mmCIF file of C-alpha atoms in Angstrom:
data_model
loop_
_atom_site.group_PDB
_atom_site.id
_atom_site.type_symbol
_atom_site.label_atom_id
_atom_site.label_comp_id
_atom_site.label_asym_id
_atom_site.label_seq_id
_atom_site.Cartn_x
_atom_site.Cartn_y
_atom_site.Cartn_z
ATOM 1 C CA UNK I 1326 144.624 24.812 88.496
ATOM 2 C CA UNK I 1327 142.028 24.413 85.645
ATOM 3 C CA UNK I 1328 143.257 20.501 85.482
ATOM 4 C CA UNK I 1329 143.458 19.701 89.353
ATOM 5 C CA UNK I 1330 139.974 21.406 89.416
ATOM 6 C CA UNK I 1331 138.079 19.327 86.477
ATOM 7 C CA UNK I 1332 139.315 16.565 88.520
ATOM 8 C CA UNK I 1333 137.758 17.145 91.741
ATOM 9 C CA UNK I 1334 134.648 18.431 90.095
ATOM 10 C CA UNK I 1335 134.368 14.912 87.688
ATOM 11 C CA UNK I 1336 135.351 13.103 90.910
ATOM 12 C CA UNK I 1337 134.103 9.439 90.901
ATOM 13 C CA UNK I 1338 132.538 9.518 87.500
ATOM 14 C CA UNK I 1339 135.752 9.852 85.926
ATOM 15 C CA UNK I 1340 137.188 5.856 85.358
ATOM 16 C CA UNK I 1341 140.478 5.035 87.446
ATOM 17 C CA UNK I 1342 139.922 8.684 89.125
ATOM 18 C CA UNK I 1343 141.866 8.810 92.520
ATOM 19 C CA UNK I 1344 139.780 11.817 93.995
ATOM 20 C CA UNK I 1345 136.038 12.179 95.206
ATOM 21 C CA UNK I 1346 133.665 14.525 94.137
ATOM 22 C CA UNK I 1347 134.593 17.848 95.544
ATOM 23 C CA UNK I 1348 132.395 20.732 94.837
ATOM 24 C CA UNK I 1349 134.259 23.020 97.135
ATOM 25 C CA UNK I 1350 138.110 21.786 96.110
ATOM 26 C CA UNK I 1351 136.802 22.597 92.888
ATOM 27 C CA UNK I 1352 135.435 25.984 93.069
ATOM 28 C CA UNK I 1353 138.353 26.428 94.953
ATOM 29 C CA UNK I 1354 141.103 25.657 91.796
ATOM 30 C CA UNK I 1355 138.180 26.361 89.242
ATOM 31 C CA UNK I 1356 138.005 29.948 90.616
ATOM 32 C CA UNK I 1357 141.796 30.572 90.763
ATOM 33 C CA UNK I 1358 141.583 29.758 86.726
ATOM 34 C CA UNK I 1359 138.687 31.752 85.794
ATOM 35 C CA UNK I 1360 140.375 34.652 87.424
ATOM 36 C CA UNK I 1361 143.299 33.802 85.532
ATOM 37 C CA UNK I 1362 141.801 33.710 82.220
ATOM 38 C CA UNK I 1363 140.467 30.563 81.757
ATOM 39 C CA UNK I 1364 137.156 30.578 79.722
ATOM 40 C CA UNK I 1365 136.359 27.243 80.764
ATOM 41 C CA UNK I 1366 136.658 27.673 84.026
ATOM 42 C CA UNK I 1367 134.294 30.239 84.158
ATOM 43 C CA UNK I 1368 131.812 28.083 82.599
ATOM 44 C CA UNK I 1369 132.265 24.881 85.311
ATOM 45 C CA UNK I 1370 132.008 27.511 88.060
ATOM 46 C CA UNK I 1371 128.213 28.471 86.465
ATOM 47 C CA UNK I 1372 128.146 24.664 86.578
ATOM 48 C CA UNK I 1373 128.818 23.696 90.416
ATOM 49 C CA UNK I 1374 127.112 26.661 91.440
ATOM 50 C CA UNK I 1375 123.971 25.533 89.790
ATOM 51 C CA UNK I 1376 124.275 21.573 91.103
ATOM 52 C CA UNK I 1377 124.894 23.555 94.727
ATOM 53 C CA UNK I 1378 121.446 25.102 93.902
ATOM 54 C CA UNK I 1379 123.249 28.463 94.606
ATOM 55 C CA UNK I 1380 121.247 29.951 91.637
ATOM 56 C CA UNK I 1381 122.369 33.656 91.676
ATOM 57 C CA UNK I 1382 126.129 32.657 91.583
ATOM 58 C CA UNK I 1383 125.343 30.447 88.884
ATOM 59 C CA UNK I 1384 124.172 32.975 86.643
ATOM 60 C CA UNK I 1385 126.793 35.565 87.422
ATOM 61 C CA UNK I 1386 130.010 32.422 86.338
ATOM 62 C CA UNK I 1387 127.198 31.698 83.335
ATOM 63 C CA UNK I 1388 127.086 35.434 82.321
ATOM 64 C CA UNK I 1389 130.826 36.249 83.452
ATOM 65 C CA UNK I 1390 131.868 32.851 80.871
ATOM 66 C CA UNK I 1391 129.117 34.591 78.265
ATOM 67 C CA UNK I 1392 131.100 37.603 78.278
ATOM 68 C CA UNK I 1393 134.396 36.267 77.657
ATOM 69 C CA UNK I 1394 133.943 33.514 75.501
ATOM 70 C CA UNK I 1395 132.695 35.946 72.671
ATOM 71 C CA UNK I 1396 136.306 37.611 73.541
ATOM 72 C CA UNK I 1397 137.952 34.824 72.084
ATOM 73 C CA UNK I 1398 139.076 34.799 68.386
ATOM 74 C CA UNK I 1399 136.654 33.301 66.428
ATOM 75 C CA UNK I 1400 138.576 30.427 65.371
ATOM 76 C CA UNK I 1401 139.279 29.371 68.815
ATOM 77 C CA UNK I 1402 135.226 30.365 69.836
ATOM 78 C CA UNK I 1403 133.543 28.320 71.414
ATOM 79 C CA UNK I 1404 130.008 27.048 69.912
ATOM 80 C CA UNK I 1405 127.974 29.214 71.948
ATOM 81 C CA UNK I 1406 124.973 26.619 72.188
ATOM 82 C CA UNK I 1407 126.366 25.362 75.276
ATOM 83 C CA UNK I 1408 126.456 29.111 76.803
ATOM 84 C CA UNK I 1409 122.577 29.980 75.715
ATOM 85 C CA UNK I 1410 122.187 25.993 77.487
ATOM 86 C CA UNK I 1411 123.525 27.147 80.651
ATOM 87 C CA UNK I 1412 121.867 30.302 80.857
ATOM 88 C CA UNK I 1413 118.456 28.576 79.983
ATOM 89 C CA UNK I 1414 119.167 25.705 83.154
ATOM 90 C CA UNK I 1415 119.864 28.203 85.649
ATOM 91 C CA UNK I 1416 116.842 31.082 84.593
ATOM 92 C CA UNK I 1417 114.622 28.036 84.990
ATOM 93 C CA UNK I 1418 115.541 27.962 88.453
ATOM 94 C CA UNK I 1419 116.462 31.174 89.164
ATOM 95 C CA UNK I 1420 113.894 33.357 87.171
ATOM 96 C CA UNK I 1421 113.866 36.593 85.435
ATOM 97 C CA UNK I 1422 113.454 39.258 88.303
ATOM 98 C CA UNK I 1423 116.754 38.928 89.609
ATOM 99 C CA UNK I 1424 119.196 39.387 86.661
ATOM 100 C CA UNK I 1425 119.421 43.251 86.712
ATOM 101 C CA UNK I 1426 121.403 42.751 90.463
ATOM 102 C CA UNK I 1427 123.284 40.067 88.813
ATOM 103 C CA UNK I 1428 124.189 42.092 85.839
ATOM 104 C CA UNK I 1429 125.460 44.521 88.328
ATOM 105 C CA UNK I 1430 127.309 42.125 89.884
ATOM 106 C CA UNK I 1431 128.389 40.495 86.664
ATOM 107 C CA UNK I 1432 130.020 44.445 85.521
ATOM 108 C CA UNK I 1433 131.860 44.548 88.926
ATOM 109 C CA UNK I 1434 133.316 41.145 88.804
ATOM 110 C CA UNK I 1435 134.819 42.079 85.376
ATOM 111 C CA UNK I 1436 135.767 46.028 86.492
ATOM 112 C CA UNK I 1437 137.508 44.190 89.260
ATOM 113 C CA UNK I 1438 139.272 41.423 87.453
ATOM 114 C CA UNK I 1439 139.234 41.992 83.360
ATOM 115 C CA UNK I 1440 142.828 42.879 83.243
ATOM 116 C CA UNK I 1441 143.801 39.675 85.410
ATOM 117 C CA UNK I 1442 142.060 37.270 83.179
ATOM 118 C CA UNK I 1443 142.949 39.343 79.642
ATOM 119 C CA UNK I 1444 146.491 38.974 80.480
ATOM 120 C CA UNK I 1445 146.125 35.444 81.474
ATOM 121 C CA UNK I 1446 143.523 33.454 78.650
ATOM 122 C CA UNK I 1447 145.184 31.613 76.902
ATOM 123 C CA UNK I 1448 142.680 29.958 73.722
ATOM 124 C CA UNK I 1449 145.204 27.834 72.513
ATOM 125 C CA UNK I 1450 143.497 24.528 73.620
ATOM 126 C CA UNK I 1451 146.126 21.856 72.426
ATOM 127 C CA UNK I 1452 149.815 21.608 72.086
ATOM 128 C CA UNK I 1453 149.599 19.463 69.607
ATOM 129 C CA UNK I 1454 148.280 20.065 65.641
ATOM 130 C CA UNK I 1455 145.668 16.680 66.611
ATOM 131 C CA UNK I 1456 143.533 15.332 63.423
ATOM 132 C CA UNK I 1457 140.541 12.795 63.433
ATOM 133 C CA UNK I 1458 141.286 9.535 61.525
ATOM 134 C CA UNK I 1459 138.438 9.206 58.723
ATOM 135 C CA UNK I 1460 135.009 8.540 61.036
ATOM 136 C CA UNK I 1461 132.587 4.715 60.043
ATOM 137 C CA UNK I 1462 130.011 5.420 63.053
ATOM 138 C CA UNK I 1463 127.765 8.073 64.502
ATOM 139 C CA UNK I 1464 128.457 8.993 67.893
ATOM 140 C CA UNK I 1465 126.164 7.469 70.064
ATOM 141 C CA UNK I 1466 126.106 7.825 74.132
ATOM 142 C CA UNK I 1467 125.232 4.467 76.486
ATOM 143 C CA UNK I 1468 121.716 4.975 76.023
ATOM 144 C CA UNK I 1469 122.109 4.705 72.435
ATOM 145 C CA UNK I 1470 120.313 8.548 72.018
ATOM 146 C CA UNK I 1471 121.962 11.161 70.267
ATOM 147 C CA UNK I 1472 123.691 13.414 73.580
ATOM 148 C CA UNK I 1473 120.347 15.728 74.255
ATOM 149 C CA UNK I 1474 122.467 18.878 75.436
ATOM 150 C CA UNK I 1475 125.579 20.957 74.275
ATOM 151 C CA UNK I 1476 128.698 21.303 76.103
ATOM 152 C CA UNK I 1477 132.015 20.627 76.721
ATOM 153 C CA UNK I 1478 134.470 17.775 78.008
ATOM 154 C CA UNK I 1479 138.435 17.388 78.682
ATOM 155 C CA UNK I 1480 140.456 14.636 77.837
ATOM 156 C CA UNK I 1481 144.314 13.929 78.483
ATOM 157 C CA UNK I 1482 145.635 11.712 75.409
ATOM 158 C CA UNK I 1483 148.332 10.195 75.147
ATOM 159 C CA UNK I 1484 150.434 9.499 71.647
ATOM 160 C CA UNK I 1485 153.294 6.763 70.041
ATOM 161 C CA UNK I 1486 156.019 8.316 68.636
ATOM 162 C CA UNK I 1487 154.780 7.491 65.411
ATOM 163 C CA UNK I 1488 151.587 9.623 66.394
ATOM 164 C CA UNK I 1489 149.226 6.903 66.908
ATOM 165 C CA UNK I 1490 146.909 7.619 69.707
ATOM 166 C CA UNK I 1491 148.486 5.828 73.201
ATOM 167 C CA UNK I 1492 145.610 5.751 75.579
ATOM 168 C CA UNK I 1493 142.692 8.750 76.172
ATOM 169 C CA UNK I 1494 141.763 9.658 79.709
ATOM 170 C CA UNK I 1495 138.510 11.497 80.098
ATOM 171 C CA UNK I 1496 139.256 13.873 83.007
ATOM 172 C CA UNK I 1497 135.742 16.310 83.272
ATOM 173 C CA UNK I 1498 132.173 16.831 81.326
ATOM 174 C CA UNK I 1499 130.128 19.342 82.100
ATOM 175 C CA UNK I 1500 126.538 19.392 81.915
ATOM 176 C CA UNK I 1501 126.881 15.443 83.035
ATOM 177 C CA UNK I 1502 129.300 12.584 82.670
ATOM 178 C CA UNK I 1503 127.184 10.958 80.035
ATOM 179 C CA UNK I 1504 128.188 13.467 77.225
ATOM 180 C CA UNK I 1505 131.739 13.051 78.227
ATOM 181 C CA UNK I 1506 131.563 9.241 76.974
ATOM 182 C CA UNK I 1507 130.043 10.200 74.421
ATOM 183 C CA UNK I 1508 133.194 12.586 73.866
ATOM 184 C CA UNK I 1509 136.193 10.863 74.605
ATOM 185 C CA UNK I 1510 135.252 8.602 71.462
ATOM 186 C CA UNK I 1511 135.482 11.486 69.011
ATOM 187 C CA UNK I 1512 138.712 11.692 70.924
ATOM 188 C CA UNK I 1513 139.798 8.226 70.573
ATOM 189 C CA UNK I 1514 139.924 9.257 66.909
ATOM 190 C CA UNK I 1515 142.936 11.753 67.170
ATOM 191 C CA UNK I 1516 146.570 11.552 65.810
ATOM 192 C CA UNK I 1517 149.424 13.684 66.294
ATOM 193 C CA UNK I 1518 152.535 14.906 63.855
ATOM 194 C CA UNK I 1519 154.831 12.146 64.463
ATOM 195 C CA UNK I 1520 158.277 12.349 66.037
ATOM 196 C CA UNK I 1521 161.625 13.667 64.521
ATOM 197 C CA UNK I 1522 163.531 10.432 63.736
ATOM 198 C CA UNK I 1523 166.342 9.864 66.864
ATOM 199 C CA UNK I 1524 163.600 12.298 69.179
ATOM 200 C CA UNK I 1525 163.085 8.979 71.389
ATOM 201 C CA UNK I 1526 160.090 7.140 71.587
ATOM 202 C CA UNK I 1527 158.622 8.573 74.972
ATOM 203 C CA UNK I 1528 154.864 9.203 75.270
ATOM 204 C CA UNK I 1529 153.581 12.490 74.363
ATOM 205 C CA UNK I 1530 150.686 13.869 76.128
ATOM 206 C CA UNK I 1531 147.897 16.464 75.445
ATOM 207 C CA UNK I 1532 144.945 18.302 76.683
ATOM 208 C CA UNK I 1533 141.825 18.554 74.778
ATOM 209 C CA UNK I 1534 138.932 20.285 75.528
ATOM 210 C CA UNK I 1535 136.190 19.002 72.756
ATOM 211 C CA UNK I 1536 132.899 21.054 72.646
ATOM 212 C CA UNK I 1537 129.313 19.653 71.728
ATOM 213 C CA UNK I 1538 126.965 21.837 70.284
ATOM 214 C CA UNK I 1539 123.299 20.165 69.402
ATOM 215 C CA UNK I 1540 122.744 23.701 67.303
ATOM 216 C CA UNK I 1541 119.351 23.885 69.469
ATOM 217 C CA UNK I 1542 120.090 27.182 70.889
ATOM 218 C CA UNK I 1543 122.696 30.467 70.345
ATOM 219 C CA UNK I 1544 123.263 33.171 72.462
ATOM 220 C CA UNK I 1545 121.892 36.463 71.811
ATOM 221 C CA UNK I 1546 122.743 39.617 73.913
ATOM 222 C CA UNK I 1547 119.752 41.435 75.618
ATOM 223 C CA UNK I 1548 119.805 44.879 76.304
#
């Protein structure tokens, strides 16, 4: 569900994609997989709510992802740049005055739901152990600036046998496509273990989330 909705939320921007824009066929799947325990989700849901100008929902997917990102084990954490980000982009909108009714909000949604999405998180973000091949340039987006903002994008890559990188598909970006360019090059440098000799020489495939943090910003809890 988390896939089928990156897809519909990326639409157009994403090259070769066969699906438009969909804000609602995305909050649709997106909000199936948060509920399910997918951070991420949780995150693009803050994300759509906030292009939909639907401020208050924004903030409670931004706080709800808050929450259970910090969950996670720290080696599979996210940078939490990207979460003090998202929370900054929709307060500018939204303001201050509301957030104790969202927090209340925010405590029911996870009173409701926290043993749904415990049971189903999974923060293993790859099937495959993936390594960078040794880096020669800076990554730069099309504008030739530095990517301004953290966050996150998710790419489908494909490997040889031999664990050569195949082909590398970006499928979503959130805050904007731009960043997810910028991405799928760091991706571009991956390799995977390569194949048991006699194992065939079929394509292997992989998902890979890759997050950007511009170490602007953290996340600090406010009581």
């Amino acid at each position: 569900m988390y896939l089928l909705g990156s897809l519909y939320h990326m639409g157009q921007h994403a090259h070769g994609s066969l699906v438009q824009r969909d804000f609602v066929k995305a909050s649709l799947y997106l909000g199936n997989a948060a509920i399910r325990g997918s951070v991420l989700a949780m995150a693009k849901m803050a994300e759509i709510k906030l292009a939909m100008r639907q401020y208050r929902e924004a903030m409670n997917w931004a706080q709800i992802y808050g929450h259970y990102e910090r969950l996670l084990p720290k080696s599979k954490h996210p940078h939490d740049g990207y979460a003090a980000e998202l929370v900054q982009r929709i307060a500018d909108k939204l303001g201050r005055s509301a957030m104790p009714g969202i927090m209340n909000d925010v405590n029911s949604f996870i009173a409701l739901n926290d043993a749904k999405i415990r049971a189903g998180t999974d923060s293993k973000f790859a099937t495959e152990k993936l390594a960078p091949v040794p880096k020669s340039k800076a990554y730069l987006p099309p504008s030739g600036r530095f990517a301004p903002r953290a966050g996150f994008a998710d790419c489908l890559l494909a490997f040889n046998a031999d664990g050569s990188l195949a082909d590398v598909w970006l499928l979503d970006s959130v805050p904007d496509p731009e960043l997810g360019v910028t991405l799928r090059r760091y991706a571009q440098e991956m390799t995977a273990p390569p194949m048991a000799a006699g194992a065939g020489s079929a394509l292997r495939y992989a998902w890979m989330p890759i997050m950007y943090d511009d170490g602007r910003y953290r996340a600090a809890v406010v009581h």
